[in-house]
Amino acid sequence: MITTTLKKLSEISGLSISTVSRALKNHPDISEKTKLLVTELASMLDYEPNINAVHLRTRDSRLFGVIVPSLSNCFYNSVIASLEEEARKNDYSLIILQSVDDPDIEAANIKLCRQNRVNGLFASITPETINIEPFLKLAEIDIPVIFFDRVPDRSDCHKICVADIDSATIAANLIAENSKKKVLAIFGNSKFLITKKRYQAFTSILHQYNIECITAYATDGTHARQIANDYLPEKPDVVFCMTDEILAGVMRATQKRKLKIPDDIAVITISNGFLPTLYYPQITYIETSGEKLGKLAFESMMSTLSGSTFIHDKIIESVLVRGGSI
Amino acid sequence: MITTTLKKLSEISGLSISTVSRALKNHPDISEKTKLLVTELASMLDYEPNINAVHLRTRDSRLFGVIVPSLSNCFYNSVIASLEEEARKNDYSLIILQSVDDPDIEAANIKLCRQNRVNGLFASITPETINIEPFLKLAEIDIPVIFFDRVPDRSDCHKICVADIDSATIAANLIAENSKKKVLAIFGNSKFLITKKRYQAFTSILHQYNIECITAYATDGTHARQIANDYLPEKPDVVFCMTDEILAGVMRATQKRKLKIPDDIAVITISNGFLPTLYYPQITYIETSGEKLGKLAFESMMSTLSGSTFIHDKIIESVLVRGGSI
DNA sequence: ATATCAACCGCAAACGTTTGCAATGCAGTT
DNA sequence: AACTGCATTGCAAACGTTTGCGGTTGATAT
């Protein structure tokens, strides 16, 4: 690979390296003639600054790390898409890494971020992450870490989450409003704080209303389908799904049994918004917007970077999107 | 941000920078005592090499660029997920960028890749990309560009695509086998080579069998739904969808009209494999695997990097996955 | 003729690594 | 005693930038 460098431009133009450098960044010290000459030469030779050299010299990477459990997950992708957009607008780059739910890979990814001297890190931890020391160490050396979605259960770190209690509350209330009598509620990984909170909020409200509730935790879509198959015979009149994955499993089960929605059984879910629109009637869902989360996380990052010592603990507000499934 | 550098380690240990450097990379010249001393010191101080300095010095970035039209697209995400995995295994990093179908942003992204001195680029171009010069320029300076999925229509560049003709052929033949008489076929963006090829293959086979065929091009899911709404009254007995997006639109239309699948109307689609499983019966589809594409693209990259001058023009084989929709 | 000033430009150091080469010390050989 | 050879370590240059500071012009004012 043969690249043009400032030195090469300097040799060709007969100007010094510093003059070439300044000319390219429109420094007032440099005359217009020189600037023109240099910029033309640079574009002739397709000059692009070596970003490694720039970062080394300026001691600034203008780079954020993003670590997510999985890249083949629609929710994280919407978060990443919005982070990427914000980053671009602010002249930052992103190094995007997936931990595939493996704490070792997660650790390696953190290492990579350190090596890259990222200015900050957006992270969603794996269910198996027991030791968040490596993250905290980043924070110690003034590299802000903004946790999102799957966050550690402690108060001394930045957290941006989709609504936990709120969204479960909305769902539970909607179920009560519709005078449902027997609920099948399928939650996600019980290790997550968000699951615990939603479970707690959801069941306590149903309890207040004296509504019967079968609860279960699903590890994935297939498991959710199995759970649905097991419990549908007990004739719940509504099923609540905590995630898109669970919804997909549940829908397969109901469709197979030719249950009419919402007449035979009502469905309500918490979702990113994509899956619910695939069905007819569209599934009523409480929206957890990855885009909004991304934007908010980015804002938090920028604000901490600009000196704020405030600990961000934000929640994406829940919006009920009415479909025809309840 | 206060970081440990080789210099700092050297000062503390009383050894020279070069010795510290060599000790850390287990160079045979260094005695075991020294190695132990240095590695312990390094881990005490959380030393991580500054990757910018390393890259600058070694003139190698071990970095690949990835440019996709959109990060909130399941297909590309499966490609990216598999690229990321391969990259990690081979000690490469990825810089992932989205062009949001804007040629200007795409150009800016290419620039970023150049600035980062990527070792290679994986790219899927926007529908509006008329000038692929910037890509070719990369290739000129020995930065391999592997186009995937949406590729330029010229023979002098590496291309990895999902099957175009093949997948359409399989679909058409399956339709013929099932003695369907009237097909509604909805294709994607007519600007893409892949669309043209599939259209051509699909319609010509139907023509051979003397099967009536209504064809249309959809720009997105909503548009596909509209098209379906327009043409379903003409009572086609099977609908062919070229993409997942189109399938989603079509399914909404059929569900709304309470058409039974496959009795009232059969459905067949080309898909990544996720959407078809959401419905009941599962939709029969011709699989276009993003994972396989990613792996194959990565292989091509490695082989060109290791000196092969062969122009890769590969196709991910099509696999028919039978559901119950036809 | 000299001083002043602005406009323009170059020197050189620094960022944190890697690495060819030279230097050092020391044991064993002759 | 001088030499060889080996094991260990250090020197210094280079990668491609940025930037503080100082230098060189030429014009204008005194």
XYZ file of C-alpha atoms (C1' of nucleotides) in Angstrom:
712
model
C 0.000 0.000 0.000
C 1.551 3.245 -1.179
C 0.190 6.270 0.604
C 0.639 9.990 0.309
C 1.923 11.684 3.412
C 2.584 15.234 4.380
C 6.235 14.586 3.762
C 5.561 13.559 0.197
C 3.408 16.622 -0.411
C 6.110 18.739 1.149
C 8.803 17.307 -1.086
C 6.778 17.785 -4.220
C 5.632 21.284 -3.413
C 8.966 22.387 -2.035
C 7.208 23.640 1.071
C 7.915 22.463 4.560
C 5.818 19.786 6.208
C 4.415 22.263 8.667
C 3.306 24.644 5.970
C 1.604 21.845 4.104
C -0.113 20.722 7.264
C -1.324 24.206 8.076
C -2.376 24.910 4.534
C -4.583 21.834 4.562
C -6.350 22.907 7.682
C -6.860 26.431 6.518
C -4.581 28.046 9.049
C -4.615 31.883 8.844
C -0.839 32.059 8.728
C -0.789 30.541 5.285
C -1.349 32.621 2.147
C -4.219 31.860 -0.138
C -1.922 31.003 -3.010
C -0.103 28.426 -0.962
C -3.314 26.969 0.343
C -4.668 26.581 -3.127
C -1.500 24.991 -4.360
C -1.357 22.561 -1.496
C -4.993 21.570 -1.503
C -4.883 20.923 -5.218
C -1.789 18.832 -4.905
C -3.346 16.948 -2.013
C -6.482 16.110 -3.904
C -4.449 15.120 -6.943
C -2.624 12.578 -4.862
C -5.660 11.571 -2.845
C -4.042 12.613 0.355
C -5.836 11.529 3.512
C -4.250 12.144 6.883
C -3.129 9.052 8.729
C -5.558 8.988 11.550
C -3.229 6.965 13.728
C -0.588 9.623 13.540
C -3.150 12.314 14.207
C -4.517 10.552 17.227
C -1.098 9.779 18.534
C -0.023 13.359 18.210
C -3.199 14.958 19.497
C -3.677 12.289 22.157
C -7.310 12.134 21.227
C -8.985 9.312 19.379
C -12.434 10.764 18.758
C -13.592 7.215 19.070
C -16.286 5.575 21.121
C -16.491 1.907 21.887
C -19.784 0.051 21.692
C -20.107 -3.383 23.228
C -23.337 -5.280 22.810
C -24.219 -8.881 23.576
C -25.176 -9.579 20.011
C -25.136 -7.868 16.661
C -27.922 -9.982 15.294
C -30.528 -8.510 17.556
C -32.918 -5.930 16.212
C -33.080 -3.904 19.364
C -29.338 -3.450 19.678
C -29.115 -2.691 16.040
C -31.513 0.157 16.337
C -29.477 1.458 19.242
C -26.277 1.115 17.263
C -27.786 2.700 14.190
C -28.719 5.756 16.187
C -25.385 5.881 17.998
C -23.647 5.695 14.666
C -25.687 8.540 13.312
C -25.046 10.765 16.301
C -21.376 9.888 16.244
C -21.069 10.805 12.612
C -22.758 14.128 13.182
C -20.294 14.869 15.953
C -17.220 13.672 14.115
C -16.722 10.652 16.233
C -16.122 7.128 15.078
C -17.413 3.958 16.593
C -15.725 0.682 17.255
C -18.542 -1.807 17.512
C -17.982 -5.112 19.270
C -20.178 -8.016 20.218
C -19.621 -10.149 23.263
C -21.873 -12.986 22.100
C -22.870 -13.301 25.751
C -19.407 -14.521 26.677
C -17.741 -12.658 29.562
C -14.286 -13.562 28.279
C -14.939 -12.049 24.906
C -16.481 -9.105 26.675
C -13.260 -8.654 28.629
C -11.224 -8.901 25.448
C -13.452 -6.276 23.904
C -12.901 -3.909 26.779
C -9.201 -4.437 26.331
C -9.526 -3.548 22.678
C -11.322 -0.370 23.629
C -8.529 0.536 26.012
C -5.929 -0.135 23.370
C -7.800 2.098 21.019
C -7.859 4.784 23.667
C -11.557 5.327 23.173
C -12.976 8.535 24.548
C -15.896 6.670 26.005
C -17.706 3.374 26.014
C -21.313 2.382 25.501
C -21.914 -1.044 26.939
C -24.660 -3.551 27.431
C -23.377 -6.368 29.599
C -23.810 -10.115 29.235
C -26.031 -12.057 31.602
C -22.918 -13.806 32.887
C -20.945 -10.684 33.665
C -20.190 -10.993 37.347
C -17.212 -8.718 37.492
C -17.674 -5.225 36.201
C -14.286 -4.101 37.508
C -12.841 -3.743 34.010
C -15.604 -1.303 33.188
C -15.080 0.650 36.364
C -11.373 0.851 35.701
C -12.150 2.659 32.500
C -14.231 5.130 34.402
C -11.345 5.609 36.840
C -9.093 6.835 34.092
C -11.747 9.254 32.932
C -13.183 7.174 30.155
C -16.916 7.468 30.716
C -18.856 4.257 30.505
C -22.516 4.554 29.645
C -24.309 1.321 30.323
C -27.498 0.748 28.435
C -30.307 -1.754 28.419
C -28.531 -4.506 30.321
C -26.892 -2.605 33.108
C -25.171 -3.615 36.316
C -27.187 -3.388 39.493
C -25.361 -0.578 41.236
C -25.908 3.098 41.564
C -22.478 4.507 40.832
C -22.563 4.215 37.091
C -24.364 5.757 34.166
C -27.353 3.801 33.031
C -29.786 4.358 30.203
C -32.580 1.868 30.092
C -35.876 1.310 28.520
C -38.629 1.715 31.031
C -38.864 -1.279 33.290
C -41.508 -0.639 35.895
C -43.379 1.809 33.744
C -43.825 -0.400 30.751
C -44.891 -3.345 32.874
C -47.290 -1.093 34.719
C -48.884 0.144 31.532
C -49.326 -3.404 30.334
C -50.822 -4.572 33.606
C -53.212 -1.662 33.774
C -54.335 -2.178 30.215
C -55.067 -5.774 31.035
C -57.095 -4.727 34.042
C -58.967 -2.076 32.089
C -59.982 -4.712 29.603
C -61.394 -6.830 32.396
C -59.192 -9.790 31.715
C -59.415 -12.553 34.245
C -56.495 -14.849 33.654
C -53.080 -13.796 32.444
C -50.194 -15.774 31.062
C -47.122 -13.591 31.556
C -43.821 -14.657 30.044
C -40.726 -12.793 31.136
C -37.135 -12.851 29.908
C -33.888 -13.870 31.555
C -34.494 -13.740 35.272
C -30.936 -12.664 35.961
C -31.537 -9.216 34.591
C -32.502 -6.399 36.848
C -35.004 -5.247 34.284
C -36.756 -8.598 34.381
C -37.008 -8.527 38.139
C -38.415 -5.031 38.153
C -40.946 -5.740 35.471
C -42.002 -8.941 37.102
C -42.445 -7.185 40.397
C -44.414 -4.262 38.997
C -46.543 -6.394 36.711
C -47.553 -9.033 39.209
C -48.205 -6.612 42.038
C -50.658 -4.631 39.953
C -52.471 -7.728 38.799
C -52.598 -8.767 42.395
C -54.219 -5.492 43.355
C -56.902 -6.139 40.802
C -57.204 -9.742 41.887
C -56.375 -11.036 38.463
C -55.090 -14.539 38.175
C -51.625 -14.762 36.692
C -49.432 -17.589 35.453
C -45.818 -16.434 35.149
C -42.830 -17.979 33.483
C -39.329 -17.066 32.375
C -38.225 -17.854 28.856
C -34.644 -18.085 27.748
C -35.442 -17.575 24.091
C -38.157 -17.649 21.461
C -38.348 -21.399 21.217
C -38.584 -21.721 24.935
C -41.338 -19.123 24.962
C -43.279 -21.117 22.419
C -42.934 -24.200 24.534
C -44.147 -22.340 27.583
C -47.107 -21.028 25.620
C -47.912 -24.521 24.414
C -47.807 -25.758 27.979
C -50.073 -23.106 29.417
C -52.489 -22.191 26.635
C -54.639 -25.218 27.504
C -55.319 -23.535 30.811
C -57.157 -20.919 28.791
C -55.680 -17.622 29.824
C -57.596 -14.782 28.175
C -54.546 -12.652 27.644
C -50.846 -13.255 27.265
C -48.194 -10.731 28.144
C -44.779 -10.989 26.452
C -41.821 -9.173 27.884
C -39.808 -9.129 24.678
C -40.050 -9.440 20.935
C -38.456 -12.851 21.026
C -41.066 -14.088 23.419
C -43.813 -12.585 21.318
C -42.568 -14.462 18.288
C -42.676 -17.745 20.172
C -46.085 -17.064 21.608
C -47.542 -16.059 18.277
C -46.421 -19.276 16.689
C -48.180 -21.180 19.422
C -51.428 -19.227 19.142
C -51.465 -19.351 15.365
C -50.945 -23.068 15.422
C -53.880 -23.479 17.738
C -55.878 -21.208 15.463
C -56.681 -18.895 18.316
C -58.273 -15.685 17.119
C -56.725 -12.511 18.411
C -58.121 -10.732 20.322
C -61.324 -12.743 20.612
C -59.962 -16.075 21.780
C -56.968 -14.586 23.445
C -55.561 -11.088 23.761
C -51.881 -10.322 23.366
C -49.782 -7.484 24.665
C -46.061 -7.131 24.444
C -43.119 -4.904 25.126
C -41.346 -4.306 21.888
C -39.076 -2.296 19.717
C -41.989 -1.855 17.328
C -41.060 -4.013 14.405
C -42.533 -7.417 15.148
C -45.947 -6.245 16.334
C -46.678 -4.711 12.956
C -46.126 -7.972 11.171
C -49.264 -9.545 12.463
C -52.870 -8.837 11.775
C -54.350 -7.455 13.847
C -51.227 -5.604 14.826
C -50.123 -6.436 18.311
C -50.619 -3.777 20.944
C -47.262 -3.003 22.446
C -45.415 -0.778 24.813
C -42.660 0.728 22.793
C -39.054 0.546 23.865
C -37.295 2.603 21.263
C -33.721 1.715 20.520
C -33.324 4.912 18.561
C -34.350 7.054 21.485
C -32.123 5.069 23.767
C -29.183 5.587 21.452
C -29.759 9.301 21.257
C -30.131 9.639 24.980
C -27.053 7.565 25.651
C -25.083 9.705 23.274
C -26.286 12.857 24.970
C -25.220 11.495 28.318
C -21.838 10.662 26.921
C -21.345 14.141 25.551
C -22.433 15.754 28.748
C -20.104 13.678 30.919
C -17.309 14.290 28.485
C -17.834 17.995 28.786
C -17.246 17.805 32.477
C -20.538 16.962 34.092
C -20.005 14.716 37.076
C -23.672 13.961 37.313
C -24.488 10.264 37.337
C -26.974 9.663 34.576
C -29.668 7.164 35.324
C -32.190 7.668 32.624
C -35.184 5.842 31.418
C -36.738 5.902 28.007
C -40.335 6.779 28.527
C -42.832 4.140 27.596
C -45.364 4.742 24.909
C -48.364 2.548 24.422
C -48.931 1.782 20.784
C -52.387 0.425 20.279
C -52.860 -2.389 17.845
C -55.860 -4.629 17.707
C -54.667 -7.457 19.866
C -56.452 -6.486 23.059
C -6.966 10.475 30.851
C -3.765 9.238 32.441
C -2.305 6.241 30.678
C 0.622 3.941 31.251
C 3.126 3.839 28.449
C 6.256 1.891 27.787
C 8.209 4.917 28.860
C 6.524 4.962 32.231
C 7.171 1.252 32.715
C 10.751 1.802 31.654
C 11.252 4.600 34.149
C 9.807 2.646 37.017
C 11.640 -0.552 36.254
C 14.901 1.127 35.425
C 15.017 -0.803 32.175
C 15.120 0.710 28.748
C 11.991 1.144 26.686
C 13.145 -1.437 24.198
C 13.700 -4.031 26.856
C 10.294 -3.411 28.311
C 8.741 -3.675 24.884
C 10.496 -6.923 24.135
C 9.802 -8.362 27.546
C 6.102 -7.801 27.046
C 6.049 -9.631 23.776
C 8.057 -12.538 25.083
C 11.091 -11.898 22.956
C 13.752 -14.650 23.367
C 16.480 -12.100 23.957
C 15.024 -11.143 27.305
C 15.766 -13.129 30.466
C 12.955 -14.768 32.324
C 13.511 -12.651 35.425
C 13.154 -9.452 33.474
C 10.088 -10.707 31.666
C 8.423 -11.589 34.921
C 9.286 -8.285 36.469
C 8.019 -6.324 33.496
C 4.805 -8.253 32.959
C 3.916 -7.921 36.611
C 4.577 -4.237 36.595
C 2.548 -3.886 33.429
C -0.467 -5.656 34.810
C -0.225 -3.671 38.038
C -0.493 -0.489 36.069
C -3.037 -1.840 33.586
C -0.739 -1.247 30.702
C -2.294 -1.580 27.294
C -0.317 -0.680 24.199
C -1.482 2.395 22.357
C -2.806 0.883 19.202
C -2.320 4.084 17.262
C 1.363 4.084 17.976
C 1.605 0.417 17.110
C -0.173 0.880 13.842
C 1.826 3.934 12.988
C 5.055 2.159 13.682
C 4.183 -1.127 12.046
C 2.334 0.556 9.176
C -0.406 -1.986 9.569
C -3.833 -1.317 10.999
C -5.251 -4.823 11.212
C -8.528 -3.135 10.518
C -11.250 -3.773 8.016
C -13.902 -1.308 7.009
C -17.495 -2.342 6.599
C -19.939 -0.072 4.823
C -23.576 -1.056 4.653
C -26.627 0.884 3.545
C -28.294 0.476 6.906
C -27.529 -0.901 10.315
C -31.153 -1.463 11.121
C -31.590 -4.198 8.608
C -31.598 -7.792 9.732
C -29.814 -9.132 6.719
C -26.862 -6.784 6.978
C -26.677 -7.374 10.657
C -26.285 -11.066 10.185
C -23.539 -10.352 7.690
C -21.867 -7.967 10.093
C -22.219 -10.340 13.001
C -20.425 -13.026 11.091
C -17.770 -10.640 9.789
C -17.170 -9.473 13.326
C -16.761 -13.010 14.531
C -14.311 -13.932 11.797
C -12.421 -10.716 12.342
C -12.072 -11.352 16.038
C -10.790 -14.848 15.421
C -8.171 -13.455 13.088
C -7.162 -10.537 15.278
C -8.655 -7.951 13.069
C -10.910 -5.122 14.102
C -13.833 -3.713 12.212
C -14.900 -0.190 11.614
C -18.570 -0.421 10.793
C -20.283 2.389 8.948
C -23.720 2.949 7.504
C -24.405 5.021 4.448
C -28.142 5.352 5.101
C -28.505 5.090 1.332
C -26.868 8.458 0.859
C -23.992 8.495 -1.640
C -22.442 11.504 0.078
C -22.284 9.763 3.397
C -21.013 6.733 1.606
C -18.192 8.811 0.169
C -17.424 10.225 3.597
C -17.315 6.714 4.959
C -14.850 5.623 2.333
C -12.730 8.598 3.285
C -12.841 7.512 6.902
C -11.693 4.079 5.893
C -8.790 5.565 4.000
C -7.844 7.730 6.939
C -7.878 4.683 9.120
C -5.640 2.915 6.663
C -7.877 -0.110 6.648
C -6.374 -3.295 5.278
C -9.504 -3.965 3.320
C -13.088 -2.952 2.838
C -16.358 -4.830 2.746
C -18.992 -2.766 1.043
C -22.594 -2.912 -0.003
C -23.406 0.094 -2.117
C -26.403 2.398 -2.063
C -28.975 2.323 -4.858
C -27.871 5.845 -5.757
C -24.196 5.106 -6.048
C -23.367 6.069 -9.592
C -19.671 6.593 -9.157
C -17.707 3.738 -7.740
C -14.398 5.430 -8.473
C -13.635 5.997 -4.792
C -13.930 2.274 -4.242
C -11.728 1.460 -7.170
C -9.128 3.915 -5.965
C -8.830 1.910 -2.808
C -8.248 -1.195 -4.839
C -5.581 0.676 -6.790
C -3.553 1.252 -3.671
C -3.812 -2.399 -2.775
C -6.685 -2.143 -0.373
C -8.961 -4.971 -1.458
C -12.607 -4.099 -1.722
C -15.039 -6.954 -1.383
C -18.472 -5.916 -2.505
C -21.348 -7.894 -1.151
C -25.071 -8.127 -1.715
C -25.524 -4.820 -3.483
C -22.648 -4.822 -5.868
C -21.697 -2.698 -8.853
C -22.465 -4.084 -12.266
C -18.943 -4.659 -13.544
C -16.686 -7.592 -13.724
C -13.423 -6.197 -12.433
C -14.239 -6.294 -8.758
C -14.802 -8.827 -6.040
C -18.417 -9.656 -5.490
C -20.107 -11.937 -3.014
C -23.814 -12.182 -3.480
C -26.712 -14.231 -2.440
C -27.957 -16.305 -5.295
C -29.903 -14.229 -7.761
C -30.903 -16.366 -10.688
C -30.784 -19.577 -8.713
C -33.097 -18.504 -5.949
C -35.603 -17.052 -8.379
C -35.415 -20.225 -10.435
C -36.102 -22.408 -7.450
C -39.098 -20.297 -6.547
C -40.471 -20.334 -10.069
C -40.038 -24.062 -10.426
C -41.703 -24.713 -7.106
C -44.631 -22.642 -8.244
C -44.854 -24.631 -11.459
C -44.576 -27.942 -9.624
C -47.498 -26.958 -7.492
C -49.554 -26.276 -10.593
C -50.238 -22.680 -9.772
C -51.978 -20.725 -12.500
C -51.635 -17.076 -11.620
C -48.729 -15.502 -9.845
C -48.331 -12.149 -8.179
C -44.599 -11.495 -8.068
C -43.287 -8.507 -6.165
C -39.672 -7.574 -6.661
C -37.406 -5.068 -4.901
C -35.652 -1.964 -6.118
C -35.430 -2.238 -9.874
C -32.098 -0.449 -9.925
C -30.273 -3.396 -8.447
C -28.627 -5.898 -10.654
C -29.919 -8.644 -8.431
C -33.470 -7.523 -8.982
C -33.043 -7.516 -12.732
C -31.541 -10.971 -12.744
C -34.198 -12.429 -10.518
C -36.943 -10.815 -12.494
C -35.524 -12.153 -15.686
C -35.040 -15.698 -14.410
C -38.341 -15.843 -12.626
C -40.539 -14.534 -15.398
C -38.870 -16.514 -18.119
C -39.459 -19.789 -16.319
C -43.087 -18.934 -15.649
C -43.366 -18.055 -19.276
C -42.057 -21.463 -20.257
C -44.740 -23.059 -18.186
C -47.329 -20.688 -19.534
C -48.173 -19.414 -16.102
C -49.802 -16.027 -15.849
C -47.788 -13.529 -13.885
C -48.436 -10.072 -12.532
C -45.182 -8.362 -11.618
C -44.445 -5.254 -9.610
C -41.527 -3.498 -7.945
C -41.850 -2.378 -4.368
C -39.699 0.266 -2.745
C -40.431 -0.885 0.774
C -42.753 -2.911 2.970
C -45.573 -0.416 2.929
C -45.399 -0.136 -0.791
C -45.479 -3.925 -1.062
C -48.600 -4.021 1.052
C -50.217 -1.490 -1.197
C -49.312 -3.470 -4.268
C -50.722 -6.597 -2.680
C -53.913 -4.774 -1.844
C -54.179 -3.603 -5.407
C -53.674 -6.974 -7.001
C -55.133 -9.496 -4.556
C -58.619 -8.837 -5.935
C -57.400 -10.304 -9.195
C -57.128 -13.576 -7.305
C -53.614 -14.799 -7.888
C -53.190 -18.243 -6.374
C -49.632 -17.627 -5.259
C -47.565 -14.617 -4.371
C -43.811 -14.476 -4.680
C -41.890 -11.998 -2.524
C -38.345 -11.092 -3.380
C -37.398 -9.883 0.086
C -38.340 -10.073 3.719
C -39.630 -6.534 3.646
C -41.961 -7.361 0.818
C -43.108 -10.507 2.582
C -44.017 -8.480 5.648
C -46.124 -6.127 3.558
C -47.795 -8.924 1.683
C -48.586 -10.869 4.816
C -50.313 -7.889 6.335
C -52.478 -7.626 3.264
C -53.373 -11.320 3.175
C -54.059 -11.481 6.889
C -56.310 -8.491 6.677
C -58.311 -10.131 3.920
C -58.395 -13.275 6.018
C -56.919 -15.295 3.231
C -55.926 -18.763 4.378
C -52.433 -19.827 3.548
C -51.840 -21.959 1.576
C -55.454 -22.784 0.653
C -56.679 -19.392 -0.502
C -53.285 -18.232 -1.587
C -49.815 -19.695 -1.479
C -46.777 -17.657 -0.484
C -43.133 -18.095 -1.281
C -40.329 -15.731 -0.483
C -36.614 -15.187 -0.581
C -35.437 -14.551 2.909
C -32.780 -14.491 5.526
C -34.828 -16.996 7.481
C -36.139 -14.997 10.359
C -39.451 -13.592 9.197
C -40.815 -16.750 7.588
C -40.729 -18.571 10.906
C -42.933 -15.987 12.557
C -46.021 -17.019 10.703
C -48.137 -20.095 10.882
C -47.868 -21.988 8.721
C -44.243 -21.043 8.336
C -43.566 -19.460 5.010
C -41.644 -21.525 2.496
C -38.552 -19.613 1.567
C -35.332 -19.727 -0.349
C -32.667 -18.978 2.150
C -30.141 -16.206 1.636
C -27.857 -16.575 4.585
C -26.120 -13.469 5.820
C -23.849 -15.561 8.010
C -22.617 -17.606 5.100
C -22.153 -14.492 3.046
C -20.102 -12.916 5.809
C -17.877 -15.944 6.141
C -17.359 -16.219 2.433
C -16.620 -12.524 2.087
C -14.091 -12.781 4.858
C -12.435 -15.737 3.197
C -12.176 -13.838 -0.042
C -10.644 -10.934 1.791
C -8.025 -13.106 3.428
C -7.178 -14.819 0.204
C -6.735 -11.565 -1.736
C -4.712 -10.163 1.125
C -2.407 -13.121 0.966
C -1.602 -12.336 -2.620
C -4.232 -13.978 -4.727
C -5.039 -11.838 -7.731
C -8.056 -13.907 -8.573
C -11.237 -11.889 -8.918
C -13.774 -13.395 -6.585
C -17.294 -13.503 -7.882
C -19.067 -15.825 -5.556
C -22.601 -16.748 -4.925
C -24.132 -18.099 -1.784
C -25.925 -21.219 -2.788
C -29.669 -21.205 -2.417
C -31.382 -23.573 -0.089
C -35.075 -24.175 -0.207
C -36.555 -24.265 3.254
C -39.976 -25.783 3.153
C -42.656 -24.294 5.319
C -46.342 -24.844 4.850
C -47.206 -21.865 2.722
C -47.265 -23.585 -0.628
C 19.002 54.351 6.652
C 16.788 52.286 10.277
C 12.961 50.663 12.860
C 8.516 48.505 12.873
C 5.233 45.448 11.554
C 2.576 42.059 9.296
C 2.501 38.200 6.553
C 4.286 34.011 5.655
C 6.942 30.094 6.481
C 10.274 26.403 8.639
C 12.638 23.976 12.722
C 12.257 20.688 15.801
C 10.091 18.298 19.415
C 6.664 15.331 20.761
C 2.987 11.568 20.685
C 4.064 5.742 21.915
C 5.659 2.154 19.606
C 9.038 -1.393 17.140
C 13.406 -3.073 15.751
C 18.230 -3.304 13.537
C 22.278 -2.833 15.447
C 25.718 -2.037 18.818
C 27.277 -2.489 23.441
C 28.053 -4.803 27.682
C 29.211 -8.513 30.780
C 30.686 -12.917 31.661
C 31.845 -17.829 31.166
C 34.562 -20.875 28.907
C 38.652 -21.835 25.575
C 42.982 -21.580 23.891
C 46.208 -13.196 28.965
C 43.700 -12.809 25.074
C 39.987 -14.454 22.618
C 35.435 -16.389 21.395
C 30.739 -16.790 21.909
C 26.624 -16.232 24.151
C 23.077 -13.975 26.805
C 21.255 -9.816 27.881
C 20.267 -5.078 27.368
C 20.255 -0.216 25.411
C 20.591 3.374 21.548
C 18.423 5.625 18.211
C 15.751 6.011 14.171
C 11.453 5.715 12.190
C 6.236 5.697 11.537
C 3.028 10.614 10.133
C 1.210 14.120 12.402
C 0.654 18.867 15.087
C 2.224 23.095 16.949
C 5.043 26.574 19.792
C 8.306 29.405 18.596
C 11.430 31.722 15.925
C 13.052 33.306 11.312
C 12.713 35.537 6.884
C 10.784 38.634 3.822
C 9.107 43.075 2.002
C 6.664 47.184 2.747
C 5.799 51.214 5.277
C 6.856 54.777 8.587
C 10.224 57.552 10.799
